[in-house]
Amino acid sequence: MFRKLPWVVLALLFLSTARCATADLAAGVAAVPFVGPILVPLPATPAYIAAIGTPAPAEPVEPDFAAWFPAEGGWQAVKPADWQAMLVAAAAAGTPEGWNALCAKASAAAGADRAAAPLPGALACSADPAVTAAQRIALALFDLRAAVGAWLAGAPNGSIGAIQGRQAALRLLCATAAPGKLDAAAVAEACAKGLDAGYLAGKGAETMAAVEAAYAAYAAALAKADPQTAAEPAVFAAGDAAAP
């Protein structure tokens, strides 16, 4: 029996080597472009991965300024879905085409006199390139208000981190953007109010009040600098390199 033992060990060694060679061969064939997936099929996607799927891109929203800035009830009257719609609209307006679309809708909602409806008027198109450039801060405040509202309402994408990110963007804009025809003191005041940090101490309503006051003050400054709205902006037309 002991005489057969070396042969048994040798057979086992050959068997393990054959298995390794088979595994290496399969792995090598699978790695060959185009041919590999045909000869060695890829493993099936786990069910839990297939169930996740790929998220669909956000659909464009139709601006509803009456719902976004209700005449009664204040921000509490805004529905969670409307906060989400504002976030989508603000993101889309970061492109030239998106800004053209949003400011045109805002012009239609505000009418010819920007001061008559200053809240949508702050986003209404301007025939003055300097005013259009200054509207980047108005858009940032609009986006920040939506982020605070979404957080307070428990809406999708509402979080403290989202608010902080938008305040960081606002701080950068306020430090680098030229006020142009706008009153510099009014711009500085609006920027300061927009950076309210009460929400970090659980005082979200106070931050919302500060952000809304900042947006209203900036809207008034825009109306004073450029009383008349336009159907389309003087700059940032489709194909231009920048947007508000």
CSV table of C-alpha atoms in Angstrom, one decimal:
chain,number,residue,atom,x,y,z
A,1,MET,CA,0.0,0.0,0.0
A,2,PHE,CA,2.8,2.3,0.9
A,3,ARG,CA,4.4,1.7,-2.5
A,4,LYS,CA,1.3,3.2,-4.2
A,5,LEU,CA,1.2,6.3,-2.0
A,6,PRO,CA,3.8,8.3,-4.1
A,7,TRP,CA,1.8,7.6,-7.3
A,8,VAL,CA,-1.4,8.9,-5.6
A,9,VAL,CA,0.3,12.1,-4.5
A,10,LEU,CA,1.7,12.6,-8.0
A,11,ALA,CA,-1.8,12.1,-9.5
A,12,LEU,CA,-3.3,14.7,-7.2
A,13,LEU,CA,-0.6,17.2,-8.1
A,14,PHE,CA,-1.3,16.7,-11.8
A,15,LEU,CA,-5.1,17.1,-11.2
A,16,SER,CA,-4.7,20.4,-9.3
A,17,THR,CA,-2.4,21.7,-12.0
A,18,ALA,CA,-4.9,20.8,-14.7
A,19,ARG,CA,-7.6,22.7,-12.8
A,20,CYS,CA,-5.5,25.8,-12.5
A,21,ALA,CA,-4.6,25.7,-16.2
A,22,THR,CA,-8.3,25.4,-17.1
A,23,ALA,CA,-9.2,28.4,-14.9
A,24,ASP,CA,-6.3,30.5,-16.3
A,25,LEU,CA,-7.3,29.5,-19.9
A,26,ALA,CA,-10.9,30.5,-19.3
A,27,ALA,CA,-9.9,33.8,-17.7
A,28,GLY,CA,-7.5,34.5,-20.6
A,29,VAL,CA,-10.1,33.8,-23.3
A,30,ALA,CA,-12.6,35.9,-21.5
A,31,ALA,CA,-10.2,38.9,-21.6
A,32,VAL,CA,-9.9,38.8,-25.4
A,33,PRO,CA,-11.8,41.8,-26.8
A,34,PHE,CA,-15.0,40.9,-28.7
A,35,VAL,CA,-14.2,37.2,-28.9
A,36,GLY,CA,-14.0,36.6,-25.2
A,37,PRO,CA,-17.6,37.5,-24.3
A,38,ILE,CA,-18.8,35.2,-27.1
A,39,LEU,CA,-16.8,32.1,-26.0
A,40,VAL,CA,-17.0,32.8,-22.2
A,41,PRO,CA,-20.3,34.5,-21.4
A,42,LEU,CA,-20.3,37.2,-18.8
A,43,PRO,CA,-21.8,36.3,-15.4
A,44,ALA,CA,-25.5,37.2,-15.1
A,45,THR,CA,-26.3,40.6,-13.4
A,46,PRO,CA,-27.4,40.0,-9.8
A,47,ALA,CA,-31.1,40.5,-9.2
A,48,TYR,CA,-30.5,43.3,-6.7
A,49,ILE,CA,-28.4,45.2,-9.2
A,50,ALA,CA,-31.0,44.8,-12.0
A,51,ALA,CA,-33.7,46.0,-9.6
A,52,ILE,CA,-31.9,49.3,-9.1
A,53,GLY,CA,-31.9,50.2,-12.8
A,54,THR,CA,-30.6,53.5,-14.2
A,55,PRO,CA,-32.3,56.7,-13.1
A,56,ALA,CA,-34.1,58.7,-15.8
A,57,PRO,CA,-32.9,62.2,-16.4
A,58,ALA,CA,-34.9,65.0,-14.8
A,59,GLU,CA,-37.7,66.1,-17.0
A,60,PRO,CA,-37.9,69.9,-17.8
A,61,VAL,CA,-40.5,71.6,-15.7
A,62,GLU,CA,-43.0,74.2,-16.7
A,63,PRO,CA,-42.5,77.3,-14.5
A,64,ASP,CA,-45.4,78.1,-12.2
A,65,PHE,CA,-44.5,81.3,-10.5
A,66,ALA,CA,-47.9,81.6,-8.9
A,67,ALA,CA,-47.2,78.4,-7.1
A,68,TRP,CA,-43.6,79.1,-6.4
A,69,PHE,CA,-44.3,82.6,-4.9
A,70,PRO,CA,-47.9,82.2,-3.5
A,71,ALA,CA,-49.7,85.4,-2.7
A,72,GLU,CA,-51.1,84.0,0.5
A,73,GLY,CA,-49.7,81.5,3.0
A,74,GLY,CA,-46.0,82.3,2.4
A,75,TRP,CA,-43.5,79.5,1.9
A,76,GLN,CA,-45.6,77.2,4.0
A,77,ALA,CA,-48.2,77.2,1.1
A,78,VAL,CA,-45.6,75.9,-1.4
A,79,LYS,CA,-46.1,72.1,-2.1
A,80,PRO,CA,-43.1,69.7,-1.8
A,81,ALA,CA,-43.4,69.0,-5.5
A,82,ASP,CA,-43.0,72.7,-6.3
A,83,TRP,CA,-39.8,73.0,-4.3
A,84,GLN,CA,-38.5,70.0,-6.3
A,85,ALA,CA,-39.6,71.7,-9.5
A,86,MET,CA,-37.8,74.9,-8.5
A,87,LEU,CA,-34.5,73.0,-8.0
A,88,VAL,CA,-34.8,71.4,-11.4
A,89,ALA,CA,-35.6,74.8,-13.0
A,90,ALA,CA,-32.6,76.4,-11.3
A,91,ALA,CA,-30.3,73.6,-12.4
A,92,ALA,CA,-31.5,73.9,-16.0
A,93,ALA,CA,-31.1,77.7,-16.0
A,94,GLY,CA,-27.4,77.1,-15.5
A,95,THR,CA,-27.0,76.7,-19.2
A,96,PRO,CA,-27.5,79.4,-21.8
A,97,GLU,CA,-30.5,77.7,-23.4
A,98,GLY,CA,-32.0,77.0,-19.9
A,99,TRP,CA,-31.6,80.6,-18.8
A,100,ASN,CA,-33.2,81.8,-22.0
A,101,ALA,CA,-36.2,79.6,-21.4
A,102,LEU,CA,-36.6,80.4,-17.7
A,103,CYS,CA,-36.2,84.2,-18.1
A,104,ALA,CA,-38.7,84.2,-21.0
A,105,LYS,CA,-41.3,82.5,-18.8
A,106,ALA,CA,-40.5,84.9,-16.0
A,107,SER,CA,-41.0,87.8,-18.3
A,108,ALA,CA,-44.4,86.5,-19.3
A,109,ALA,CA,-45.4,86.1,-15.7
A,110,ALA,CA,-44.1,89.5,-14.5
A,111,GLY,CA,-45.2,91.6,-17.4
A,112,ALA,CA,-43.5,94.6,-18.9
A,113,ASP,CA,-43.0,96.3,-15.5
A,114,ARG,CA,-40.4,94.4,-13.4
A,115,ALA,CA,-41.4,96.3,-10.3
A,116,ALA,CA,-45.0,95.3,-10.6
A,117,ALA,CA,-44.1,91.7,-9.9
A,118,PRO,CA,-40.6,91.8,-8.5
A,119,LEU,CA,-40.3,88.1,-7.4
A,120,PRO,CA,-40.7,86.6,-10.9
A,121,GLY,CA,-39.3,89.9,-12.3
A,122,ALA,CA,-36.0,89.1,-10.7
A,123,LEU,CA,-35.6,86.2,-13.2
A,124,ALA,CA,-37.2,88.0,-16.1
A,125,CYS,CA,-35.1,88.7,-19.2
A,126,SER,CA,-33.2,92.0,-19.5
A,127,ALA,CA,-32.1,93.8,-22.6
A,128,ASP,CA,-29.1,95.1,-20.6
A,129,PRO,CA,-26.1,92.7,-20.6
A,130,ALA,CA,-24.8,94.0,-17.3
A,131,VAL,CA,-28.2,93.3,-15.6
A,132,THR,CA,-28.3,89.8,-17.1
A,133,ALA,CA,-24.9,89.1,-15.6
A,134,ALA,CA,-26.0,90.4,-12.2
A,135,GLN,CA,-29.0,88.1,-12.3
A,136,ARG,CA,-26.7,85.2,-11.6
A,137,ILE,CA,-27.1,86.2,-7.9
A,138,ALA,CA,-30.9,86.3,-8.2
A,139,LEU,CA,-30.8,82.8,-9.7
A,140,ALA,CA,-28.5,81.6,-6.9
A,141,LEU,CA,-30.9,83.0,-4.3
A,142,PHE,CA,-33.8,81.4,-6.0
A,143,ASP,CA,-32.0,78.1,-6.0
A,144,LEU,CA,-31.1,78.5,-2.3
A,145,ARG,CA,-34.7,79.3,-1.4
A,146,ALA,CA,-35.8,76.1,-3.1
A,147,ALA,CA,-33.1,74.1,-1.3
A,148,VAL,CA,-34.2,75.5,2.1
A,149,GLY,CA,-37.9,74.9,1.3
A,150,ALA,CA,-37.2,71.3,0.1
A,151,TRP,CA,-35.4,70.6,3.4
A,152,LEU,CA,-38.1,72.1,5.5
A,153,ALA,CA,-40.8,70.1,3.6
A,154,GLY,CA,-38.9,66.9,3.6
A,155,ALA,CA,-39.0,66.9,-0.2
A,156,PRO,CA,-36.5,64.9,-2.4
A,157,ASN,CA,-33.0,66.4,-2.6
A,158,GLY,CA,-33.7,68.5,0.5
A,159,SER,CA,-30.8,68.3,3.0
A,160,ILE,CA,-28.5,70.5,5.1
A,161,GLY,CA,-25.7,69.6,2.7
A,162,ALA,CA,-27.7,70.9,-0.3
A,163,ILE,CA,-28.3,74.2,1.5
A,164,GLN,CA,-24.6,74.5,2.4
A,165,GLY,CA,-23.5,73.8,-1.1
A,166,ARG,CA,-25.8,76.6,-2.5
A,167,GLN,CA,-24.6,79.0,0.2
A,168,ALA,CA,-21.0,78.3,-0.8
A,169,ALA,CA,-21.9,79.1,-4.5
A,170,LEU,CA,-23.7,82.2,-3.4
A,171,ARG,CA,-20.7,83.4,-1.3
A,172,LEU,CA,-18.4,82.9,-4.3
A,173,LEU,CA,-20.7,84.8,-6.6
A,174,CYS,CA,-21.2,87.7,-4.1
A,175,ALA,CA,-17.4,88.0,-3.7
A,176,THR,CA,-16.6,88.0,-7.5
A,177,ALA,CA,-19.6,89.3,-9.4
A,178,ALA,CA,-19.7,93.0,-10.2
A,179,PRO,CA,-23.0,94.7,-9.1
A,180,GLY,CA,-23.0,96.7,-12.4
A,181,LYS,CA,-26.0,99.1,-12.3
A,182,LEU,CA,-27.3,97.6,-9.1
A,183,ASP,CA,-26.9,99.5,-5.8
A,184,ALA,CA,-23.8,97.9,-4.2
A,185,ALA,CA,-25.1,98.3,-0.7
A,186,ALA,CA,-28.3,96.5,-1.6
A,187,VAL,CA,-26.4,93.7,-3.2
A,188,ALA,CA,-24.1,93.3,-0.1
A,189,GLU,CA,-27.2,93.3,2.2
A,190,ALA,CA,-28.9,90.6,0.1
A,191,CYS,CA,-25.8,88.5,0.1
A,192,ALA,CA,-25.4,88.7,3.8
A,193,LYS,CA,-29.0,87.7,4.5
A,194,GLY,CA,-28.7,84.8,2.1
A,195,LEU,CA,-25.9,83.3,4.1
A,196,ASP,CA,-28.0,82.9,7.3
A,197,ALA,CA,-26.9,79.8,9.2
A,198,GLY,CA,-29.8,79.5,11.6
A,199,TYR,CA,-30.8,76.2,10.0
A,200,LEU,CA,-27.7,74.6,11.4
A,201,ALA,CA,-29.1,75.2,14.9
A,202,GLY,CA,-32.5,73.9,14.0
A,203,LYS,CA,-33.9,77.3,13.1
A,204,GLY,CA,-34.9,76.5,9.5
A,205,ALA,CA,-37.8,78.9,9.5
A,206,GLU,CA,-35.5,81.8,10.4
A,207,THR,CA,-33.1,80.9,7.5
A,208,MET,CA,-36.1,80.7,5.1
A,209,ALA,CA,-37.2,84.2,6.3
A,210,ALA,CA,-33.7,85.6,5.7
A,211,VAL,CA,-33.3,84.0,2.3
A,212,GLU,CA,-36.7,85.3,1.2
A,213,ALA,CA,-35.8,88.7,2.4
A,214,ALA,CA,-32.5,88.5,0.5
A,215,TYR,CA,-34.3,87.5,-2.7
A,216,ALA,CA,-36.9,90.2,-2.3
A,217,ALA,CA,-34.2,92.9,-1.7
A,218,TYR,CA,-32.2,91.7,-4.7
A,219,ALA,CA,-35.4,91.7,-6.8
A,220,ALA,CA,-36.1,95.3,-5.8
A,221,ALA,CA,-32.5,96.3,-6.7
A,222,LEU,CA,-32.9,94.7,-10.1
A,223,ALA,CA,-36.3,96.4,-10.7
A,224,LYS,CA,-34.7,99.8,-9.8
A,225,ALA,CA,-31.7,99.2,-12.1
A,226,ASP,CA,-33.8,97.9,-15.0
A,227,PRO,CA,-37.5,98.6,-14.7
A,228,GLN,CA,-38.5,97.0,-18.1
A,229,THR,CA,-38.4,93.3,-18.8
A,230,ALA,CA,-37.6,91.8,-22.2
A,231,ALA,CA,-38.7,88.8,-24.1
A,232,GLU,CA,-35.2,87.4,-24.3
A,233,PRO,CA,-31.9,88.3,-22.7
A,234,ALA,CA,-29.4,90.6,-24.5
A,235,VAL,CA,-26.6,88.1,-23.9
A,236,PHE,CA,-26.3,84.5,-23.2
A,237,ALA,CA,-28.3,83.5,-26.3
A,238,ALA,CA,-28.1,79.9,-27.4
A,239,GLY,CA,-24.5,78.9,-28.2
A,240,ASP,CA,-22.9,81.5,-25.9
A,241,ALA,CA,-20.2,80.4,-23.5
A,242,ALA,CA,-21.8,81.4,-20.2
A,243,ALA,CA,-25.1,81.7,-18.4
A,244,PRO,CA,-26.3,83.4,-15.2
